[in-house]
Short mmCIF file of C-alpha atoms and ligand atoms in Angstrom, two decimals:
data_model
loop_
_atom_site.label_atom_id
_atom_site.label_comp_id
_atom_site.label_asym_id
_atom_site.label_seq_id
_atom_site.Cartn_x
_atom_site.Cartn_y
_atom_site.Cartn_z
CA MET A 1 13.53 -7.57 -18.04
CA ASN A 2 14.90 -10.98 -17.13
CA LEU A 3 18.02 -11.07 -19.25
CA LEU A 4 19.99 -14.23 -19.94
CA ILE A 5 23.65 -13.62 -20.82
CA THR A 6 25.50 -16.78 -21.86
CA GLY A 7 29.28 -17.09 -21.58
CA GLY A 8 29.35 -14.37 -18.94
CA ALA A 9 32.37 -15.85 -17.13
CA GLY A 10 34.58 -15.41 -20.19
CA PHE A 11 36.44 -12.36 -21.41
CA ILE A 12 33.84 -10.26 -23.24
CA GLY A 13 30.94 -11.82 -21.33
CA SER A 14 32.32 -10.73 -17.95
CA HIS A 15 32.66 -7.13 -19.15
CA LEU A 16 29.14 -7.25 -20.54
CA VAL A 17 27.64 -8.75 -17.37
CA ARG A 18 29.36 -6.08 -15.24
CA PHE A 19 28.15 -3.35 -17.61
CA PHE A 20 24.51 -4.52 -17.51
CA VAL A 21 24.43 -5.31 -13.77
CA ASN A 22 25.69 -1.80 -12.95
CA LYS A 23 23.72 0.11 -15.59
CA TYR A 24 20.37 -1.65 -15.18
CA PRO A 25 19.67 -2.36 -11.49
CA GLU A 26 16.01 -2.93 -12.45
CA TYR A 27 16.93 -5.89 -14.72
CA ARG A 28 17.58 -9.42 -13.46
CA ILE A 29 20.78 -10.60 -15.10
CA ILE A 30 21.22 -14.36 -15.31
CA ASN A 31 24.72 -15.43 -16.31
CA LEU A 32 24.74 -18.97 -17.72
CA ASP A 33 28.21 -20.41 -18.25
CA ALA A 34 29.60 -23.94 -18.45
CA LEU A 35 32.93 -22.82 -16.94
CA THR A 36 35.14 -24.44 -19.52
CA TYR A 37 38.88 -23.69 -19.32
CA ALA A 38 37.98 -20.17 -20.62
CA GLY A 39 35.42 -19.37 -17.91
CA ASN A 40 36.65 -17.78 -14.71
CA LEU A 41 34.32 -16.58 -11.97
CA SER A 42 37.05 -14.43 -10.48
CA ASN A 43 36.42 -12.12 -13.46
CA LEU A 44 33.16 -11.18 -11.70
CA ARG A 45 34.14 -11.00 -8.02
CA ASP A 46 33.21 -7.30 -7.79
CA ILE A 47 29.58 -7.80 -8.83
CA GLU A 48 28.78 -11.37 -7.75
CA SER A 49 26.86 -10.30 -4.64
CA LYS A 50 24.68 -7.71 -6.39
CA GLN A 51 20.93 -8.27 -5.92
CA ASN A 52 20.17 -8.23 -9.65
CA TYR A 53 22.77 -10.87 -10.55
CA THR A 54 22.54 -14.67 -10.61
CA PHE A 55 25.13 -17.16 -11.83
CA ILE A 56 24.08 -20.57 -13.13
CA ARG A 57 26.50 -23.20 -14.26
CA GLY A 58 25.24 -24.98 -17.34
CA ASP A 59 25.99 -26.09 -20.86
CA VAL A 60 24.08 -24.38 -23.68
CA CYS A 61 23.97 -27.73 -25.47
CA ASP A 62 21.84 -29.16 -22.64
CA PHE A 63 18.46 -28.47 -24.25
CA GLY A 64 16.39 -29.71 -21.31
CA LYS A 65 18.28 -27.48 -18.91
CA MET A 66 17.90 -24.49 -21.24
CA CYS A 67 14.10 -25.07 -21.40
CA ASP A 68 13.92 -25.26 -17.58
CA LEU A 69 16.00 -22.12 -17.28
CA PHE A 70 13.74 -20.07 -19.59
CA ARG A 71 10.67 -21.21 -17.61
CA LYS A 72 12.13 -20.81 -14.14
CA HIS A 73 13.63 -17.37 -14.75
CA ARG A 74 10.94 -16.14 -17.17
CA ILE A 75 13.57 -15.01 -19.67
CA ASP A 76 12.58 -12.10 -21.97
CA GLY A 77 15.94 -11.31 -23.51
CA VAL A 78 19.05 -13.28 -24.48
CA ILE A 79 22.55 -12.08 -25.28
CA HIS A 80 24.40 -15.18 -26.43
CA LEU A 81 28.19 -15.15 -26.12
CA ALA A 82 28.94 -18.70 -24.92
CA ALA A 83 31.29 -20.25 -27.44
CA GLU A 84 34.61 -21.87 -28.04
CA SER A 85 36.55 -18.82 -29.19
CA HIS A 86 40.19 -19.65 -29.94
CA VAL A 87 41.11 -20.31 -33.58
CA ASP A 88 44.19 -22.42 -32.77
CA ARG A 89 42.13 -24.77 -30.58
CA SER A 90 39.57 -25.12 -33.39
CA ILE A 91 42.30 -26.37 -35.72
CA SER A 92 43.21 -29.23 -33.36
CA ASP A 93 39.70 -29.92 -31.99
CA PRO A 94 36.99 -28.91 -34.49
CA PHE A 95 34.26 -31.15 -33.02
CA THR A 96 34.10 -29.20 -29.78
CA PHE A 97 33.58 -26.04 -31.81
CA ALA A 98 30.76 -27.54 -33.87
CA ARG A 99 29.12 -28.86 -30.71
CA THR A 100 29.17 -25.67 -28.65
CA ASN A 101 28.99 -23.00 -31.32
CA VAL A 102 26.49 -24.65 -33.66
CA MET A 103 24.47 -27.12 -31.58
CA GLY A 104 24.66 -24.90 -28.49
CA THR A 105 23.24 -21.92 -30.38
CA LEU A 106 20.53 -24.09 -31.91
CA SER A 107 19.60 -25.49 -28.50
CA LEU A 108 19.28 -21.98 -27.07
CA LEU A 109 17.22 -20.75 -30.04
CA GLN A 110 14.84 -23.69 -29.75
CA ALA A 111 14.47 -23.27 -25.98
CA ALA A 112 13.66 -19.56 -26.50
CA LYS A 113 11.17 -20.39 -29.26
CA GLN A 114 9.38 -22.97 -27.14
CA TYR A 115 9.17 -20.71 -24.10
CA TRP A 116 8.12 -17.56 -25.99
CA ASN A 117 5.65 -19.64 -27.98
CA GLY A 118 5.01 -17.06 -30.69
CA ASP A 119 4.58 -14.14 -28.28
CA TRP A 120 7.46 -11.98 -29.49
CA GLN A 121 6.33 -8.81 -27.70
CA ASP A 122 9.36 -7.24 -25.92
CA LYS A 123 11.51 -10.31 -26.62
CA ARG A 124 15.05 -10.21 -28.05
CA PHE A 125 17.62 -12.83 -29.02
CA HIS A 126 20.97 -11.14 -29.64
CA HIS A 127 23.71 -13.39 -31.03
CA ILE A 128 27.31 -12.25 -30.61
CA SER A 129 29.42 -13.21 -33.60
CA THR A 130 32.69 -12.37 -35.25
CA ASP A 131 34.12 -10.65 -38.32
CA GLU A 132 35.96 -13.92 -39.09
CA VAL A 133 32.83 -15.29 -40.80
CA TYR A 134 33.58 -12.96 -43.73
CA GLY A 135 36.94 -14.62 -44.43
CA ALA A 136 40.01 -12.54 -45.18
CA LEU A 137 40.65 -9.26 -46.98
CA ALA A 138 43.54 -8.45 -49.30
CA LEU A 139 46.51 -6.58 -47.93
CA ASP A 140 46.81 -4.41 -51.03
CA LYS A 141 48.25 -1.31 -49.31
CA PRO A 142 50.81 -2.97 -47.02
CA GLU A 143 53.12 0.06 -46.61
CA GLY A 144 52.49 3.36 -44.88
CA ASP A 145 49.62 4.18 -42.55
CA PRO A 146 46.46 2.07 -42.20
CA PRO A 147 44.08 1.13 -43.67
CA TYR A 148 46.24 -1.58 -45.19
CA GLY A 149 43.76 -2.41 -47.93
CA SER A 150 41.01 -0.91 -50.03
CA GLU A 151 38.23 -3.28 -48.95
CA PHE A 152 36.31 -3.64 -45.70
CA PHE A 153 33.85 -6.16 -44.30
CA ARG A 154 30.31 -4.81 -44.59
CA GLU A 155 27.05 -6.37 -43.39
CA THR A 156 26.47 -7.44 -47.02
CA THR A 157 29.86 -9.13 -47.47
CA LYS A 158 29.49 -12.78 -48.49
CA TYR A 159 30.34 -15.33 -45.80
CA ASN A 160 33.61 -17.12 -46.53
CA PRO A 161 34.97 -18.65 -43.30
CA HIS A 162 38.34 -20.41 -43.33
CA SER A 163 38.92 -21.91 -39.88
CA PRO A 164 36.77 -24.47 -38.05
CA TYR A 165 36.11 -21.68 -35.51
CA SER A 166 34.84 -19.21 -38.10
CA ALA A 167 32.92 -21.93 -39.94
CA SER A 168 31.14 -22.85 -36.69
CA LYS A 169 30.32 -19.19 -35.97
CA ALA A 170 29.06 -18.75 -39.54
CA ALA A 171 26.76 -21.76 -39.15
CA SER A 172 25.43 -20.38 -35.87
CA ASP A 173 24.73 -16.99 -37.51
CA HIS A 174 22.74 -18.76 -40.24
CA PHE A 175 20.63 -20.59 -37.65
CA VAL A 176 19.86 -17.34 -35.84
CA ARG A 177 18.71 -15.67 -39.08
CA ALA A 178 16.73 -18.78 -40.00
CA TYR A 179 14.79 -18.50 -36.70
CA HIS A 180 13.96 -14.91 -37.60
CA ASP A 181 12.94 -15.65 -41.17
CA THR A 182 11.08 -18.91 -40.47
CA TYR A 183 9.43 -18.34 -37.10
CA GLY A 184 9.55 -14.55 -36.76
CA MET A 185 11.83 -14.59 -33.71
CA PRO A 186 13.14 -11.06 -32.96
CA THR A 187 16.82 -11.74 -33.46
CA LEU A 188 19.90 -9.55 -33.80
CA VAL A 189 23.33 -10.61 -35.03
CA THR A 190 26.47 -8.57 -34.41
CA ASN A 191 29.82 -9.32 -36.02
CA CYS A 192 32.71 -7.76 -34.16
CA SER A 193 36.43 -7.41 -34.76
CA ASN A 194 39.27 -8.38 -32.37
CA ASN A 195 38.64 -7.33 -28.77
CA TYR A 196 41.32 -6.62 -26.19
CA GLY A 197 41.33 -5.49 -22.56
CA PRO A 198 41.49 -6.82 -18.99
CA TYR A 199 40.46 -10.42 -18.20
CA GLN A 200 41.33 -11.81 -21.65
CA PHE A 201 42.57 -15.39 -21.39
CA PRO A 202 46.35 -15.55 -21.93
CA GLU A 203 46.17 -17.74 -25.02
CA LYS A 204 45.18 -14.77 -27.23
CA LEU A 205 47.93 -12.64 -28.79
CA ILE A 206 47.86 -9.58 -26.49
CA PRO A 207 47.60 -11.20 -23.03
CA LEU A 208 49.91 -14.04 -24.11
CA CYS A 209 52.59 -11.53 -25.06
CA ILE A 210 52.14 -9.45 -21.88
CA SER A 211 52.49 -12.61 -19.81
CA ASN A 212 55.55 -13.80 -21.76
CA ILE A 213 57.28 -10.38 -21.61
CA LEU A 214 56.84 -10.44 -17.83
CA LEU A 215 58.32 -13.94 -17.64
CA GLY A 216 61.06 -13.30 -20.23
CA LYS A 217 59.63 -16.04 -22.47
CA PRO A 218 59.61 -16.06 -26.31
CA LEU A 219 56.84 -14.12 -28.09
CA PRO A 220 55.63 -16.45 -30.89
CA ILE A 221 54.83 -14.50 -34.06
CA TYR A 222 53.05 -16.57 -36.69
CA GLY A 223 54.56 -16.21 -40.18
CA LYS A 224 56.10 -12.79 -40.76
CA GLY A 225 53.84 -10.90 -38.35
CA GLU A 226 52.30 -9.07 -41.33
CA ASN A 227 48.72 -10.21 -40.68
CA VAL A 228 46.38 -7.36 -39.84
CA ARG A 229 43.65 -7.25 -37.22
CA ASP A 230 41.17 -4.45 -36.42
CA TRP A 231 41.33 -3.92 -32.64
CA LEU A 232 38.48 -2.76 -30.41
CA TYR A 233 38.64 -2.10 -26.67
CA VAL A 234 36.28 -4.54 -24.97
CA GLU A 235 34.26 -1.84 -23.14
CA ASP A 236 33.48 -0.21 -26.48
CA HIS A 237 32.09 -3.58 -27.60
CA ALA A 238 29.91 -3.75 -24.46
CA ARG A 239 28.51 -0.26 -25.20
CA ALA A 240 27.74 -1.28 -28.77
CA ILE A 241 25.92 -4.44 -27.64
CA ASP A 242 23.87 -2.40 -25.16
CA LEU A 243 22.77 0.00 -27.90
CA ILE A 244 21.99 -2.69 -30.45
CA PHE A 245 20.20 -4.97 -27.98
CA HIS A 246 17.87 -2.13 -26.97
CA ARG A 247 17.54 -0.11 -30.17
CA GLY A 248 18.68 -2.24 -33.12
CA ASN A 249 16.21 -3.37 -35.80
CA THR A 250 15.28 -6.99 -35.20
CA GLY A 251 16.23 -9.30 -38.05
CA ASP A 252 19.24 -7.06 -38.77
CA THR A 253 22.98 -7.56 -38.65
CA TYR A 254 25.39 -4.92 -37.35
CA ASN A 255 29.16 -4.89 -37.80
CA ILE A 256 31.19 -3.58 -34.88
CA GLY A 257 34.81 -2.56 -35.39
CA GLY A 258 37.52 -0.32 -34.08
CA PHE A 259 38.57 1.39 -37.34
CA ASP A 260 42.01 0.57 -35.91
CA GLU A 261 44.00 -1.81 -38.10
CA ARG A 262 47.39 -3.00 -36.89
CA LYS A 263 49.94 -5.52 -38.14
CA ASN A 264 50.63 -8.18 -35.51
CA ILE A 265 54.31 -7.33 -35.35
CA ASP A 266 53.49 -3.66 -34.65
CA VAL A 267 51.12 -4.70 -31.85
CA VAL A 268 53.84 -6.86 -30.29
CA ARG A 269 56.49 -4.12 -30.59
CA LEU A 270 54.14 -1.63 -28.91
CA LEU A 271 53.44 -4.17 -26.15
CA ILE A 272 57.14 -4.66 -25.54
CA SER A 273 57.85 -0.94 -25.26
CA THR A 274 54.78 -0.38 -23.04
CA VAL A 275 55.56 -3.23 -20.62
CA ASP A 276 59.26 -2.34 -20.41
CA ARG A 277 58.48 1.36 -19.85
CA LEU A 278 55.89 0.68 -17.14
CA LEU A 279 58.31 -1.68 -15.38
CA GLY A 280 61.13 0.88 -15.60
CA ARG A 281 63.24 -1.48 -17.70
CA PRO A 282 65.73 -0.13 -20.28
CA GLU A 283 64.06 0.64 -23.63
CA GLY A 284 64.08 -2.31 -26.04
CA MET A 285 65.14 -4.78 -23.35
CA SER A 286 62.55 -7.39 -24.38
CA GLN A 287 62.83 -6.97 -28.18
CA HIS A 288 64.98 -10.11 -28.39
CA LEU A 289 61.98 -12.18 -27.22
CA ILE A 290 60.31 -11.80 -30.64
CA THR A 291 60.38 -15.27 -32.21
CA TYR A 292 59.00 -16.00 -35.67
CA VAL A 293 57.29 -19.39 -35.72
CA THR A 294 55.42 -21.57 -38.23
CA ASN A 295 52.34 -19.80 -39.54
CA ARG A 296 48.84 -20.72 -38.33
CA ALA A 297 47.13 -23.02 -40.88
CA GLY A 298 44.67 -21.06 -43.02
CA HIS A 299 45.79 -17.83 -41.30
CA ASP A 300 43.51 -14.98 -42.46
CA LEU A 301 45.62 -12.12 -43.81
CA ARG A 302 43.59 -9.05 -42.94
CA TYR A 303 40.38 -8.17 -41.09
CA ALA A 304 38.92 -4.67 -41.30
CA ILE A 305 35.37 -3.79 -40.35
CA ASP A 306 33.19 -1.08 -41.77
CA SER A 307 30.85 -0.24 -38.89
CA SER A 308 29.31 2.85 -40.51
CA LYS A 309 25.80 1.31 -40.35
CA LEU A 310 26.03 1.21 -36.55
CA ARG A 311 27.42 4.75 -36.47
CA ASP A 312 24.78 6.17 -38.82
CA GLU A 313 21.75 4.33 -37.35
CA LEU A 314 22.56 4.29 -33.65
CA GLY A 315 25.32 6.87 -33.22
CA TRP A 316 27.95 4.45 -31.90
CA GLN A 317 31.65 4.85 -32.42
CA PRO A 318 34.67 3.52 -30.57
CA SER A 319 35.79 5.82 -27.78
CA THR A 320 39.17 4.27 -26.89
CA ARG A 321 42.24 4.81 -29.06
CA PHE A 322 44.38 1.68 -29.38
CA GLU A 323 47.46 3.23 -27.72
CA ASN A 324 45.39 4.30 -24.69
CA GLY A 325 43.44 1.05 -24.45
CA LEU A 326 46.61 -0.98 -24.72
CA GLU A 327 48.30 0.98 -21.95
CA THR A 328 45.23 0.53 -19.71
CA THR A 329 45.30 -3.19 -20.52
CA VAL A 330 49.00 -3.59 -19.78
CA ARG A 331 48.61 -1.69 -16.49
CA TRP A 332 45.73 -4.01 -15.54
CA TYR A 333 47.80 -7.15 -16.18
CA LEU A 334 50.76 -5.71 -14.24
CA ASP A 335 48.46 -4.85 -11.31
CA ASN A 336 46.72 -8.24 -11.46
CA GLN A 337 49.56 -10.69 -11.82
CA ALA A 338 47.83 -12.95 -9.28
CA TRP A 339 44.97 -13.31 -11.79
CA LEU A 340 47.46 -14.40 -14.46
CA ASP A 341 49.33 -16.69 -12.03
CA ASN A 342 46.06 -18.37 -11.06
CA ILE A 343 45.49 -19.25 -14.70
CA THR A 344 49.01 -20.40 -15.47
CA SER A 345 49.04 -22.56 -12.33
CA GLY A 346 45.49 -23.84 -12.93
CA ALA A 347 44.38 -22.61 -9.50
CA TYR A 348 41.49 -20.65 -11.04
CA MET A 349 39.69 -23.93 -11.62
CA GLN A 350 38.89 -24.02 -7.87
CA TYR A 351 36.15 -21.48 -8.57
CA HIS A 352 34.61 -24.01 -10.92
CA ALA A 353 34.09 -26.38 -8.00
CA GLU A 354 32.69 -23.56 -5.84
CA ALA A 355 30.23 -22.71 -8.58
CA TYR A 356 28.47 -26.02 -8.02
CA ARG A 357 27.19 -24.79 -4.64
CA PRO A 358 23.41 -24.72 -4.84
CA ARG A 359 21.85 -21.24 -4.54
P1 NAD B 1 35.97 -16.66 -24.10
O1 NAD B 1 36.57 -17.91 -24.64
O2 NAD B 1 36.82 -15.76 -23.26
O3 NAD B 1 34.68 -17.02 -23.23
C1 NAD B 1 33.73 -17.97 -23.65
C2 NAD B 1 32.84 -18.31 -22.46
O4 NAD B 1 31.86 -19.26 -22.90
C3 NAD B 1 33.61 -18.97 -21.30
O5 NAD B 1 33.23 -18.38 -20.08
C4 NAD B 1 33.18 -20.44 -21.36
O6 NAD B 1 33.17 -21.07 -20.10
C5 NAD B 1 31.77 -20.30 -21.94
N1 NAD B 1 31.33 -21.53 -22.64
C6 NAD B 1 32.05 -22.26 -23.53
N2 NAD B 1 31.32 -23.33 -23.91
C7 NAD B 1 30.13 -23.26 -23.27
C8 NAD B 1 28.96 -24.06 -23.27
N3 NAD B 1 28.88 -25.18 -24.00
N4 NAD B 1 27.92 -23.67 -22.50
C9 NAD B 1 27.98 -22.55 -21.74
N5 NAD B 1 29.08 -21.76 -21.69
C10 NAD B 1 30.14 -22.12 -22.46
O7 NAD B 1 35.39 -15.89 -25.35
P2 NAD B 1 35.32 -14.32 -25.67
O8 NAD B 1 36.58 -13.93 -26.33
O9 NAD B 1 34.83 -13.60 -24.49
O10 NAD B 1 34.18 -14.33 -26.81
C11 NAD B 1 32.81 -14.31 -26.44
C12 NAD B 1 31.96 -14.34 -27.68
O11 NAD B 1 32.29 -13.24 -28.53
C13 NAD B 1 32.15 -15.59 -28.55
O12 NAD B 1 30.91 -15.97 -29.06
C14 NAD B 1 33.09 -15.13 -29.66
O13 NAD B 1 32.88 -15.88 -30.83
C15 NAD B 1 32.65 -13.69 -29.82
N6 NAD B 1 33.67 -12.75 -30.32
C16 NAD B 1 34.89 -12.67 -29.70
C17 NAD B 1 35.82 -11.73 -30.14
C18 NAD B 1 37.17 -11.58 -29.49
O14 NAD B 1 38.02 -10.83 -30.00
N7 NAD B 1 37.44 -12.22 -28.37
C19 NAD B 1 35.51 -10.89 -31.22
C20 NAD B 1 34.25 -11.02 -31.83
C21 NAD B 1 33.34 -11.95 -31.37
O1 DAU B 2 38.32 -11.15 -35.24
C1 DAU B 2 37.60 -11.56 -34.12
C2 DAU B 2 38.26 -12.79 -33.52
O2 DAU B 2 39.46 -12.34 -32.87
C3 DAU B 2 37.37 -13.52 -32.54
O3 DAU B 2 36.25 -14.01 -33.21
C4 DAU B 2 38.13 -14.68 -31.87
O4 DAU B 2 37.33 -15.29 -30.89
C5 DAU B 2 39.37 -14.11 -31.22
O5 DAU B 2 40.14 -15.16 -30.66
C6 DAU B 2 40.21 -13.34 -32.23
O6 DAU B 2 40.77 -14.24 -33.23
P1 DAU B 2 42.28 -14.08 -33.75
O7 DAU B 2 42.72 -15.39 -34.26
O8 DAU B 2 42.42 -12.89 -34.61
O9 DAU B 2 43.00 -13.74 -32.32
P2 DAU B 2 44.38 -14.24 -31.70
O10 DAU B 2 44.63 -13.39 -30.49
O11 DAU B 2 44.45 -15.71 -31.56
O12 DAU B 2 45.43 -13.82 -32.81
C7 DAU B 2 45.58 -12.47 -33.23
C8 DAU B 2 46.60 -12.47 -34.36
O13 DAU B 2 47.89 -12.79 -33.81
C9 DAU B 2 46.33 -13.49 -35.43
O14 DAU B 2 46.73 -12.96 -36.69
C10 DAU B 2 47.23 -14.66 -35.07
C11 DAU B 2 48.41 -13.98 -34.41
N1 DAU B 2 49.07 -14.75 -33.32
C12 DAU B 2 48.30 -15.26 -32.34
C13 DAU B 2 48.87 -15.99 -31.31
C14 DAU B 2 48.01 -16.58 -30.22
C15 DAU B 2 50.45 -14.90 -33.33
O15 DAU B 2 51.15 -14.40 -34.22
N2 DAU B 2 51.02 -15.61 -32.30
C16 DAU B 2 50.29 -16.18 -31.30
O16 DAU B 2 50.86 -16.85 -30.41
#
């Protein structure tokens, strides 16, 4: 198997690349990443010299380059993660999201189609998408223990995206399914809930708050902090992708979720107590950093995934409880403050220059 993973220098991609490189020494793993601000080759230092791993810098929108890459590396399988992924950035810069997420996915699909040329035997195109394509759920049981509502996103839930990010991911999902239905390409689409864990870029809620608690900076909470997200530890996502890529029914969609709904404010309070405890600070010392700020435009109220199809068909379920995963994550950021500092100072971009070295 010559497996192309796109976006492998990002958060989820780097976990997935590491997982596949270690688990499948007989595969050749080709990591294609443009190294935007979100890509960071230091996420992969521990596996970069493995025999079965190759990094290539490239833009998925570069159709000619994608065609060359399929030919040169005789690609049989694709797991496509490369994307612009941050909702707030999509609100200020929607064009970049349409370009990468829609045109980039289309370029990759077309390159795969041309190279495979109708021979679908042992081929797979697995597109990594998000629960945000389904829109937002009601928060009709806001008090007490989760779940905070009576409805869940299922594979049959109608698409109803609200942000430029989710609209671009929805469009890309439609293109992937169209390549299955029109040309017979063996595709898979997975829609996953919020991931967290080591190596997440500190613009997303959890790493941003860890970084700000460390620095004693304000923790910006959009609106009242009542919005609900369904959190999944990133390594559980990687296990799910592995299962679905190898054993899922082509043409199908699978939802992946943590069955672990949390209000944002509860996540931030737990982060504060975890960071302060691990640093030996007095309990509650950083509570005053909580700062309510203007709500995100079009802010989806609640996400909650029903991943029972994946459980029933392939036997997957999340293995990491949120409290445990969050503590592991906080410990990782405390032990890897140089990683964070490299991002805040911009020094991590030096790896981008190094990545140009011809191999
Ligand atoms: P990320 O922003 O951390 O990483 C994205 C990676 O894609 C980066 O390495 C970046 O350099 C690369 N990239 C961006 N544009 C590119 C282009 N034009 N060509 C090649 N590479 C490019 O994102 P993430 O959080 O790891 O998410 C990865 C995928 O998973 C995305 O498709 C996202 O929509 C999806 N997803 C994310 C989550 C989540 O909670 N983070 C949940 C569900 C689905
Ligand atoms: O649901 C899956 C999605 O999860 C992925 O598709 C996206 O790529 C990923 O970024 C994530 O989207 P969210 O918008 O849910 O994640 P984010 O970490 O940006 O925000 C989580 C929640 O916290 C959300 O309700 C907005 C809120 N928030 C976020 C930030 C950055 C704040 O209150 N303050 C903040 O500063």
